[in-house]
PDB file of C-alpha atoms in Angstrom:
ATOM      1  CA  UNK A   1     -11.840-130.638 -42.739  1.00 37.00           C
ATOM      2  CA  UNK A   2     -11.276-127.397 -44.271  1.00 37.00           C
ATOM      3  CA  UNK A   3      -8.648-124.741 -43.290  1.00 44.00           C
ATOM      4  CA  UNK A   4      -9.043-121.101 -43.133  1.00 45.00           C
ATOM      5  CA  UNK A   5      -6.158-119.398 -44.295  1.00 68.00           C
ATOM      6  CA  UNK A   6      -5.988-115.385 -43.411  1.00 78.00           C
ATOM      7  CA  UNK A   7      -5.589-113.509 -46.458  1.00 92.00           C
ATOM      8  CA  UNK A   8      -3.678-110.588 -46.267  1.00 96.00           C
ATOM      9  CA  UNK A   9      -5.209-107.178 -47.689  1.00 97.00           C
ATOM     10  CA  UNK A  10      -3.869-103.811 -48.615  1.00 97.00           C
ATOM     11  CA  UNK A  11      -7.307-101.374 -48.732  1.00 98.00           C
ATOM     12  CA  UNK A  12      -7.084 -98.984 -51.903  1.00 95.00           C
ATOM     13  CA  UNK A  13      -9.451 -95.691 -51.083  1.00 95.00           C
ATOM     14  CA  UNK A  14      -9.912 -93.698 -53.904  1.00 90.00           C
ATOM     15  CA  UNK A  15     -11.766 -89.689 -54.747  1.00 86.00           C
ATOM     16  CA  UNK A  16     -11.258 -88.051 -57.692  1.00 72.00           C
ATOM     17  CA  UNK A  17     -13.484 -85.254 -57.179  1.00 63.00           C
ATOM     18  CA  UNK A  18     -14.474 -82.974 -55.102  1.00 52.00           C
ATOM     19  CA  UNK A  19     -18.210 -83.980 -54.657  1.00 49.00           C
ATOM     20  CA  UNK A  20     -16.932 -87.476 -54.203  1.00 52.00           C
ATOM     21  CA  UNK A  21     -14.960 -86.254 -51.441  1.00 51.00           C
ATOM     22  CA  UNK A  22     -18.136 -85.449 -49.808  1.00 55.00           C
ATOM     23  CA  UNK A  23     -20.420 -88.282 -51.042  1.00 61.00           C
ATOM     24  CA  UNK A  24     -18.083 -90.923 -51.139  1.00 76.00           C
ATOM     25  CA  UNK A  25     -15.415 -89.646 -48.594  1.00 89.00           C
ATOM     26  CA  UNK A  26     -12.233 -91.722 -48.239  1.00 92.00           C
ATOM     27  CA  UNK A  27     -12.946 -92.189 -44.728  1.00 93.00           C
ATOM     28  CA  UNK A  28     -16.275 -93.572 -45.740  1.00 94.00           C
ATOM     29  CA  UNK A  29     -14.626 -96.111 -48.339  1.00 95.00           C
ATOM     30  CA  UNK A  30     -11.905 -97.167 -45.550  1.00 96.00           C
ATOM     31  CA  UNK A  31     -14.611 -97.652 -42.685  1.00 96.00           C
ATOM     32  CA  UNK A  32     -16.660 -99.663 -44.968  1.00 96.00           C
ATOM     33  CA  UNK A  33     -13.702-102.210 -46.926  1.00 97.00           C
ATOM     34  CA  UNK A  34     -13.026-102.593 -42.874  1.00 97.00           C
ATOM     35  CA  UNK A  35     -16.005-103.442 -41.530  1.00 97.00           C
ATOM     36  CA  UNK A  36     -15.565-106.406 -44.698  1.00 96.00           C
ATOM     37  CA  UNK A  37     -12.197-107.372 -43.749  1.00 97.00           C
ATOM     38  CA  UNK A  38     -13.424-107.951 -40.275  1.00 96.00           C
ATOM     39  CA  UNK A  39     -16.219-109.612 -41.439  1.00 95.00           C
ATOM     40  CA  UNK A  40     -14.664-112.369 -43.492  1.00 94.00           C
ATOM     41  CA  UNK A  41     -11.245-112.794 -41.270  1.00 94.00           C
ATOM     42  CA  UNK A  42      -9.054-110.642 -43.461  1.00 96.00           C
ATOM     43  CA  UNK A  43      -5.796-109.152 -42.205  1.00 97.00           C
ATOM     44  CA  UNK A  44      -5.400-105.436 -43.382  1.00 97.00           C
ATOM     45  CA  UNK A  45      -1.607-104.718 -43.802  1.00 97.00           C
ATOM     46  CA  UNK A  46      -2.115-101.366 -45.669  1.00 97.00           C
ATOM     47  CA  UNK A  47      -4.498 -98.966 -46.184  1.00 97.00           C
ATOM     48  CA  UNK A  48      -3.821 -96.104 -49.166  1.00 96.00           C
ATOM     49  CA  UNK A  49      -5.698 -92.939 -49.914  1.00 94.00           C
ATOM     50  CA  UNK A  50      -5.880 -91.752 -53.035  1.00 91.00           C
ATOM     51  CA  UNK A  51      -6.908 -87.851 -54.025  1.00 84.00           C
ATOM     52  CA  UNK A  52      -6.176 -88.478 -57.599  1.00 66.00           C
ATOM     53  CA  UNK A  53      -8.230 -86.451 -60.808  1.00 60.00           C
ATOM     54  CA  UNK A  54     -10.028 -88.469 -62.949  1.00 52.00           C
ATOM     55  CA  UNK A  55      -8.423 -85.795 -65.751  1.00 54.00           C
ATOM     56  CA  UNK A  56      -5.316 -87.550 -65.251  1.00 49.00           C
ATOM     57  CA  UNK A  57      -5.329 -90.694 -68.244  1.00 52.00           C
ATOM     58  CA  UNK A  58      -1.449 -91.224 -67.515  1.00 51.00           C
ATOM     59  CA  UNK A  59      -2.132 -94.186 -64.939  1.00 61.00           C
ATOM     60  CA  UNK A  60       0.741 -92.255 -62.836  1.00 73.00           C
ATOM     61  CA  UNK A  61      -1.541 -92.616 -59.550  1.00 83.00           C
ATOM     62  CA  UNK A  62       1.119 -92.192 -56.601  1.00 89.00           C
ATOM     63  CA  UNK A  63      -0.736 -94.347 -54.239  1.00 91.00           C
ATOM     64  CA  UNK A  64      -0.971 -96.810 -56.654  1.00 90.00           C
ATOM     65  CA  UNK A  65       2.238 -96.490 -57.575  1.00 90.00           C
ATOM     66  CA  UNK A  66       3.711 -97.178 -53.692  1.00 94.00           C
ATOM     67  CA  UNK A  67       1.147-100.063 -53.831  1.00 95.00           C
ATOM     68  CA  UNK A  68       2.887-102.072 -56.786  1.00 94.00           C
ATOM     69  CA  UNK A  69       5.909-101.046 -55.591  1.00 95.00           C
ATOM     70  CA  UNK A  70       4.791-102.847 -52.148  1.00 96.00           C
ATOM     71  CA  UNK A  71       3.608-105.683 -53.828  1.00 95.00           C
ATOM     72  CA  UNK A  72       6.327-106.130 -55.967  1.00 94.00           C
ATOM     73  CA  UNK A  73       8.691-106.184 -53.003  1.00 95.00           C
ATOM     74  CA  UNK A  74       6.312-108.708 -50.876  1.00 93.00           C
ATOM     75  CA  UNK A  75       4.315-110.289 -53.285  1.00 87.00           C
ATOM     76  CA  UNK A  76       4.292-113.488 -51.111  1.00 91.00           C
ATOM     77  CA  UNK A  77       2.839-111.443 -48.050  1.00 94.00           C
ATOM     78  CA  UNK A  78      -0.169-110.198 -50.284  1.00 96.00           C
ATOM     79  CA  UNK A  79      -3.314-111.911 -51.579  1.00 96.00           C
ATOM     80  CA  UNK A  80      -5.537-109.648 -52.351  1.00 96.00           C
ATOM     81  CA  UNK A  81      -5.800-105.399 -53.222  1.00 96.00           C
ATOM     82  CA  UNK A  82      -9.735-104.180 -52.236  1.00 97.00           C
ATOM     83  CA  UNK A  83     -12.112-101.508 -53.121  1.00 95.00           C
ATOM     84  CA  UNK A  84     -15.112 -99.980 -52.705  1.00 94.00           C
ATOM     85  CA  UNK A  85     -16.389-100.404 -55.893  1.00 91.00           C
ATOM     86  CA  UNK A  86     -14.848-100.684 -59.281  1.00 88.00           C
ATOM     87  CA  UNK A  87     -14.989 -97.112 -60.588  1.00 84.00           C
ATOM     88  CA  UNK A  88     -13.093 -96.324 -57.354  1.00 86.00           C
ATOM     89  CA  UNK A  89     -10.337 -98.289 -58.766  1.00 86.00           C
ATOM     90  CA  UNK A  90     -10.645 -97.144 -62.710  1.00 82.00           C
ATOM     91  CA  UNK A  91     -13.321 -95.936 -65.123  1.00 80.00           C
ATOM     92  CA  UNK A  92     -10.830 -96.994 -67.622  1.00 82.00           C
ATOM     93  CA  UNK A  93     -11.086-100.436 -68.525  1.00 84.00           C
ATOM     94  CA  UNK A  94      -7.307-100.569 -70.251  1.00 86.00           C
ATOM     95  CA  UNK A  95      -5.918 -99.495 -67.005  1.00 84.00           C
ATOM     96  CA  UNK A  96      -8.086-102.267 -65.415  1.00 88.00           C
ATOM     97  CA  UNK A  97      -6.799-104.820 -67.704  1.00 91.00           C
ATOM     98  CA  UNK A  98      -3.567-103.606 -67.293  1.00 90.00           C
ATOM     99  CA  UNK A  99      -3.772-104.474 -63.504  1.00 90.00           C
ATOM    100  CA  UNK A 100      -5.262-107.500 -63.920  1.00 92.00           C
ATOM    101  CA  UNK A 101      -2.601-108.608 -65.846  1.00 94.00           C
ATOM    102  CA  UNK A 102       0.500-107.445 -63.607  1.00 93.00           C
ATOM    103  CA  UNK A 103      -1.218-107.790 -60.018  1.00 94.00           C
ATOM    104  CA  UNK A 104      -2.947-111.562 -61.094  1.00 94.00           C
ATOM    105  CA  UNK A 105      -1.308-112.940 -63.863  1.00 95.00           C
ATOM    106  CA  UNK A 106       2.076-111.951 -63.137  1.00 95.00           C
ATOM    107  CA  UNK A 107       1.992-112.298 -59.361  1.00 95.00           C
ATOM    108  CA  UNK A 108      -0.682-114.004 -57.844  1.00 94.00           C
ATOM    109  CA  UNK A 109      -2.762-111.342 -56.279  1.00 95.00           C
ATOM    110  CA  UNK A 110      -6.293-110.836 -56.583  1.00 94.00           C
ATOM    111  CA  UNK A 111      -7.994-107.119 -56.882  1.00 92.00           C
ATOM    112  CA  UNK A 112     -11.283-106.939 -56.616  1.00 95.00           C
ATOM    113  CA  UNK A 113     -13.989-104.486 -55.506  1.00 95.00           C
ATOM    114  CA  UNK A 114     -16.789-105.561 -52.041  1.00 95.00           C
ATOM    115  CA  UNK A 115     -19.419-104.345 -54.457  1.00 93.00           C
ATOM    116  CA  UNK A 116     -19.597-105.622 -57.696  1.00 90.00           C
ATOM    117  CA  UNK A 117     -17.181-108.704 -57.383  1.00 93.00           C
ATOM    118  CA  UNK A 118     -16.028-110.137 -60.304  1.00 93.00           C
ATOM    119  CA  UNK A 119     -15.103-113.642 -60.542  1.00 94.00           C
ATOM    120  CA  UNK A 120     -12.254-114.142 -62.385  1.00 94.00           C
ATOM    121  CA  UNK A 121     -11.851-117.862 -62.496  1.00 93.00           C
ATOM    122  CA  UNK A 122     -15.270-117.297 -64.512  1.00 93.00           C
ATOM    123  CA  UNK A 123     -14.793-117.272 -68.377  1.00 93.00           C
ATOM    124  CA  UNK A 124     -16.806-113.759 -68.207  1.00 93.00           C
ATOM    125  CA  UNK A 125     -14.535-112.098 -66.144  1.00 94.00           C
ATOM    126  CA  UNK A 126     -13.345-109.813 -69.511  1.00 91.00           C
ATOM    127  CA  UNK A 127     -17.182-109.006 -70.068  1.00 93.00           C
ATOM    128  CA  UNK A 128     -17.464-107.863 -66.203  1.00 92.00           C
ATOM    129  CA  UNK A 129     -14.606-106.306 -65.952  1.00 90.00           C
ATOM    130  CA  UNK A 130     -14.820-104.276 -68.904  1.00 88.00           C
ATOM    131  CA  UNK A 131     -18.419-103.262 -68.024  1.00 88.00           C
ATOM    132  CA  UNK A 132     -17.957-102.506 -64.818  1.00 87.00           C
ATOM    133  CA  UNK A 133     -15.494 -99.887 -65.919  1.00 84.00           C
ATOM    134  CA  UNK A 134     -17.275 -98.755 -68.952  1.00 78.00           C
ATOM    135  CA  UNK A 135     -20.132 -98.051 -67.025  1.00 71.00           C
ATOM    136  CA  UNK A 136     -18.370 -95.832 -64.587  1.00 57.00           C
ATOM    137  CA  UNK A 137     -17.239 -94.104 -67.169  1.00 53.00           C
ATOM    138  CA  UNK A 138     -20.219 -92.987 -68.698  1.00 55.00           C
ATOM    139  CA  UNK A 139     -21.609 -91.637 -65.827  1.00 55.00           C
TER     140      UNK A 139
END
């Protein structure tokens, strides 16, 4: 018999522009990464908007910020940061890496995206990653 553990989510909501704001709205992103959580049991313990420029290649995001800050502080109580899709998290894949590294490696929580997934118990998880970023950056 196999148990279902809850795993506990903090929702990261991202625009960067203002014709994302309207295509892509924050509330949009939020009502949809819900709808998911509900879907496959997930308790949401945070939820963080971010109206951040895409200009800005400092990685100095303050929701971001006050979400490793969170995690760092309760990094027992989280399991797993989600987005809408990775270039709502970064078109830059050495700030993706860079994640991956402190939110996975270095403290056991999963990020990941509801469209797109990447697997990264996979051995191609470097090749998805750093096309799924890539790509949103070209466009």
């Amino acid at each position: 018999m196999k148990f279902h553990t809850m795993k506990n989510v903090i929702l990261y909501c991202r625009v960067s522009s203002d014709e994302q704001k309207t295509n892509t709205s924050l509330d949009f992103q939020e009502k949809k990464l819900r709808r998911y959580c509900d879907e496959y049991g997930y308790n949401v313990i945070a939820c963080y908007h971010e109206d951040y420029s895409a200009k800005h290649h400092d990685f100095k995001r303050p929701e971001m910020n006050k979400i490793k800050d969170y995690c760092k502080k309760n990094k027992n109580n989280v399991d797993l940061i989600l987005f809408l899709r990775w270039d709502r998290f970064s078109r830059n894949p050495e700030f993706a890496y860079m994640f991956k590294r402190l939110f996975l490696d270095e403290w056991g929580i999963e990020f990941n995206a509801i469209e797109g997934r990447i697997d990264f118990d996979s051995t191609e998880w470097s090749t998805a990653l750093a096309n799924a970023c890539s790509i949103a950056h070209t466009e």
